[in-house]
Short mmCIF file of C-alpha atoms in Angstrom, two decimals:
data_model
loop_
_atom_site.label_atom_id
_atom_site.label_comp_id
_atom_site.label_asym_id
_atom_site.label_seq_id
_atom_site.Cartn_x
_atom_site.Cartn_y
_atom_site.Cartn_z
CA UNK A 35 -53.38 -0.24 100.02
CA UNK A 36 -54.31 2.74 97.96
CA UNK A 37 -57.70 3.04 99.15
CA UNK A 38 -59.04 6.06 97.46
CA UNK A 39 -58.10 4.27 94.24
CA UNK A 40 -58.77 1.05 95.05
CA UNK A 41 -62.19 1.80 96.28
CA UNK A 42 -62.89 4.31 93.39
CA UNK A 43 -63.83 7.00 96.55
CA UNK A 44 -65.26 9.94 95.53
CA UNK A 45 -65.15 13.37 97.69
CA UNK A 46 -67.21 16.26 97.72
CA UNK A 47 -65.44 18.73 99.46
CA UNK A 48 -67.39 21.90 97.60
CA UNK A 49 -68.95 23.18 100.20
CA UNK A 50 -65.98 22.91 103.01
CA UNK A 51 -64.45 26.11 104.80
CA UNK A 52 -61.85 24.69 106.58
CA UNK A 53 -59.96 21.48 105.40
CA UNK A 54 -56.87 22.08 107.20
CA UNK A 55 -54.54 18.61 107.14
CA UNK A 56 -57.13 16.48 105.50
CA UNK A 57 -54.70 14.10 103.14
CA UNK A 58 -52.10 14.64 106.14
CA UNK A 59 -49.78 11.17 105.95
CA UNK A 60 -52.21 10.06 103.27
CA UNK A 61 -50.18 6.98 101.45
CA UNK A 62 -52.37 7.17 98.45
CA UNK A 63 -49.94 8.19 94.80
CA UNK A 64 -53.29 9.94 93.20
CA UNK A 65 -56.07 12.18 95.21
CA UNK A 66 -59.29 12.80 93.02
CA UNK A 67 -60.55 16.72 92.26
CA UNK A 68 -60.35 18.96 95.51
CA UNK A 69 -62.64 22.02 95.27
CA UNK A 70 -61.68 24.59 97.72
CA UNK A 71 -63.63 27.27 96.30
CA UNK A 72 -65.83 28.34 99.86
CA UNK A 73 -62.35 27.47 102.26
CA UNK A 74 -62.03 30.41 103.82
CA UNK A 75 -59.90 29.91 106.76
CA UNK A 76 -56.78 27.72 106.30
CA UNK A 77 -55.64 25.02 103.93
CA UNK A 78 -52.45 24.88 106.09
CA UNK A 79 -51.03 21.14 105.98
CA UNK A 80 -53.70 19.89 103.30
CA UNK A 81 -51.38 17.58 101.90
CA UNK A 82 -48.45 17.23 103.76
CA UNK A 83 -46.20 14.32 104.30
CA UNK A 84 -47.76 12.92 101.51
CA UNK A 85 -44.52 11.44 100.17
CA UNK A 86 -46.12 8.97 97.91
CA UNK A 87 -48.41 11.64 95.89
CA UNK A 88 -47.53 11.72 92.78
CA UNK A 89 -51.09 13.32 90.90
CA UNK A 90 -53.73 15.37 92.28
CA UNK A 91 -56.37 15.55 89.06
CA UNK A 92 -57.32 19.06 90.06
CA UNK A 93 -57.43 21.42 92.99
CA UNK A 94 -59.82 24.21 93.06
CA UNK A 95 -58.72 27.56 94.55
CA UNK A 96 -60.71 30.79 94.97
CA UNK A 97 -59.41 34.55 94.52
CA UNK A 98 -61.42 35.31 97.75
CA UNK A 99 -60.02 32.98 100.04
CA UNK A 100 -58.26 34.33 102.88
CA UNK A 101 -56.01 31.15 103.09
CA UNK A 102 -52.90 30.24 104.44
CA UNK A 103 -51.22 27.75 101.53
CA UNK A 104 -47.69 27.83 102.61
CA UNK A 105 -46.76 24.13 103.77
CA UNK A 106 -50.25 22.41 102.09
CA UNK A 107 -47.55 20.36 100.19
CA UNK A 108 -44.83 20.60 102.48
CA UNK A 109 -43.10 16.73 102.43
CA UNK A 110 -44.81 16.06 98.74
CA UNK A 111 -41.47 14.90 97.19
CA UNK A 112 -43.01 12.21 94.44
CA UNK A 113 -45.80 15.28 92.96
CA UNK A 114 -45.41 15.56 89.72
CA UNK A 115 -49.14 16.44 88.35
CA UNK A 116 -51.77 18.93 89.54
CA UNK A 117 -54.28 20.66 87.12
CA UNK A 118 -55.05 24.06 89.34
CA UNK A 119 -58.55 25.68 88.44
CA UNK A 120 -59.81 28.73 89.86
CA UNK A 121 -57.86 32.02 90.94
CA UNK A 122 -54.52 31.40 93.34
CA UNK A 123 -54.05 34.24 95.66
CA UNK A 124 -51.97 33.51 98.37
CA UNK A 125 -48.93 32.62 99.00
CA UNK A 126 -47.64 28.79 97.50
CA UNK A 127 -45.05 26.95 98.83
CA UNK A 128 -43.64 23.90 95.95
CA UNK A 129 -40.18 23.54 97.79
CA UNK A 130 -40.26 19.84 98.09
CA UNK A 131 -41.94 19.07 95.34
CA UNK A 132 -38.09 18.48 92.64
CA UNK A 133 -40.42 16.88 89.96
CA UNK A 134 -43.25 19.05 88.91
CA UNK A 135 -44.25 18.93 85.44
CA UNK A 136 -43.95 21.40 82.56
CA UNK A 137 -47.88 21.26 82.47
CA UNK A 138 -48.51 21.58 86.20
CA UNK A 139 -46.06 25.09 85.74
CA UNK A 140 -48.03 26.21 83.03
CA UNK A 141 -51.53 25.43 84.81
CA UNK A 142 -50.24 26.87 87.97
CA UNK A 143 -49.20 30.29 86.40
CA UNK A 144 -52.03 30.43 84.44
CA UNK A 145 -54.01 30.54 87.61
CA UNK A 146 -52.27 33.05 89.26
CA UNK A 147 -54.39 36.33 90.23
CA UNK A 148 -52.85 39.51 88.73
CA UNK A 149 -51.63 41.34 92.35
CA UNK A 150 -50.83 44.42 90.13
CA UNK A 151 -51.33 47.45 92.92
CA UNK A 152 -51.45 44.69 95.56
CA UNK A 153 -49.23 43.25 98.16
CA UNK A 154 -46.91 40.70 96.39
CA UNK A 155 -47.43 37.08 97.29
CA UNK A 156 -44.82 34.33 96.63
CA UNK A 157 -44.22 30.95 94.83
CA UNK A 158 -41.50 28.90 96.29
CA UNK A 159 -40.20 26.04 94.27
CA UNK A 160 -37.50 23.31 94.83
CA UNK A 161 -34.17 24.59 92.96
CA UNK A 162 -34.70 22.08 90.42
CA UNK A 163 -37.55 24.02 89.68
CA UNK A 164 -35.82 26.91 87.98
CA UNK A 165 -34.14 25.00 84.72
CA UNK A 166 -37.85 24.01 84.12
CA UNK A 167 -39.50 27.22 83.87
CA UNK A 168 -38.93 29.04 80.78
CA UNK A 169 -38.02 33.01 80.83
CA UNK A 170 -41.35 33.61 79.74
CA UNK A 171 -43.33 31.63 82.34
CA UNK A 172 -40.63 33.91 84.60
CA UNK A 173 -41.75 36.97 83.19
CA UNK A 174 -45.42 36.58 83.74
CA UNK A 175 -45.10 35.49 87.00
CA UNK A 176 -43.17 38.96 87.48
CA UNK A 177 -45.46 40.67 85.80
CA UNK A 178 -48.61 39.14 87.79
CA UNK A 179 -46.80 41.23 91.09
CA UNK A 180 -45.17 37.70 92.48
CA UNK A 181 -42.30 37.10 93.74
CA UNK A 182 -40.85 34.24 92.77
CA UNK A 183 -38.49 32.09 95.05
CA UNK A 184 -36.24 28.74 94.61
CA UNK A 185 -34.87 26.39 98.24
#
């Protein structure tokens, strides 16, 4: 049973710090808006082994979040659709994830903070990733100071 769905659950995580593994093994396809704008600690495992996820209507990051993002969608091999809001500044690891859409690519780079003068960061994708993003979308991403990486 897709509860969050079923039960039209709403979540208010605005105001949370730390929300390390909170969908962990969810088995819901669709998670409603996360707002991580005041985590400051660790998002580590927010969504992983999630393998039925296939939407997230938006996740909120923040420019001045110290977080670790690596493996928050580690195991997310059905996510297809995520609106991103906010500024992305650390590190984002899409390797499982084959099936991401043109629009969550475009929403994700558009959210990207310009590391110009900074220490690079990185975004990992799944190889099938690469054929989807256009030389463009490659070039800002480049130009943004990240380095971009394909497993």
């Amino acid at each position: 049973v897709d509860l969050l769905n079923e039960c039209s659950v709403e979540l208010d995580t605005s105001e949370a710090t730390n929300i390390v593994a909170m969908f962990q093994y969810c088995g819901t396809t669709e998670l409603p808006h996360i707002d991580m704008s005041r985590v400051i600690t660790s998002v580590s495992g927010l969504f992983s082994n999630c393998t039925n996820l296939v939407r997230i209507v938006k996740v909120t990051y923040t420019e001045n979040s110290a977080c670790y993002h690596n493996n928050a969608y580690q195991l997310c091999r059905a996510l297809e659709d995520v609106e991103f809001a906010g500024v992305i500044a650390g590190d984002m690891n899409f390797e499982w994830s084959p099936l991401l859409s043109e629009a969550t690519l475009q929403s994700l780079i558009s959210h990207l903070k310009d590391l110009a003068g900074a220490t690079k960061k990185t975004l990992k994708f799944h190889a099938d990733i690469e054929a989807k993003l256009t030389a463009e979308q490659k070039a800002t991403i480049s130009a943004l100071n990240w380095t971009l990486a394909f497993a």
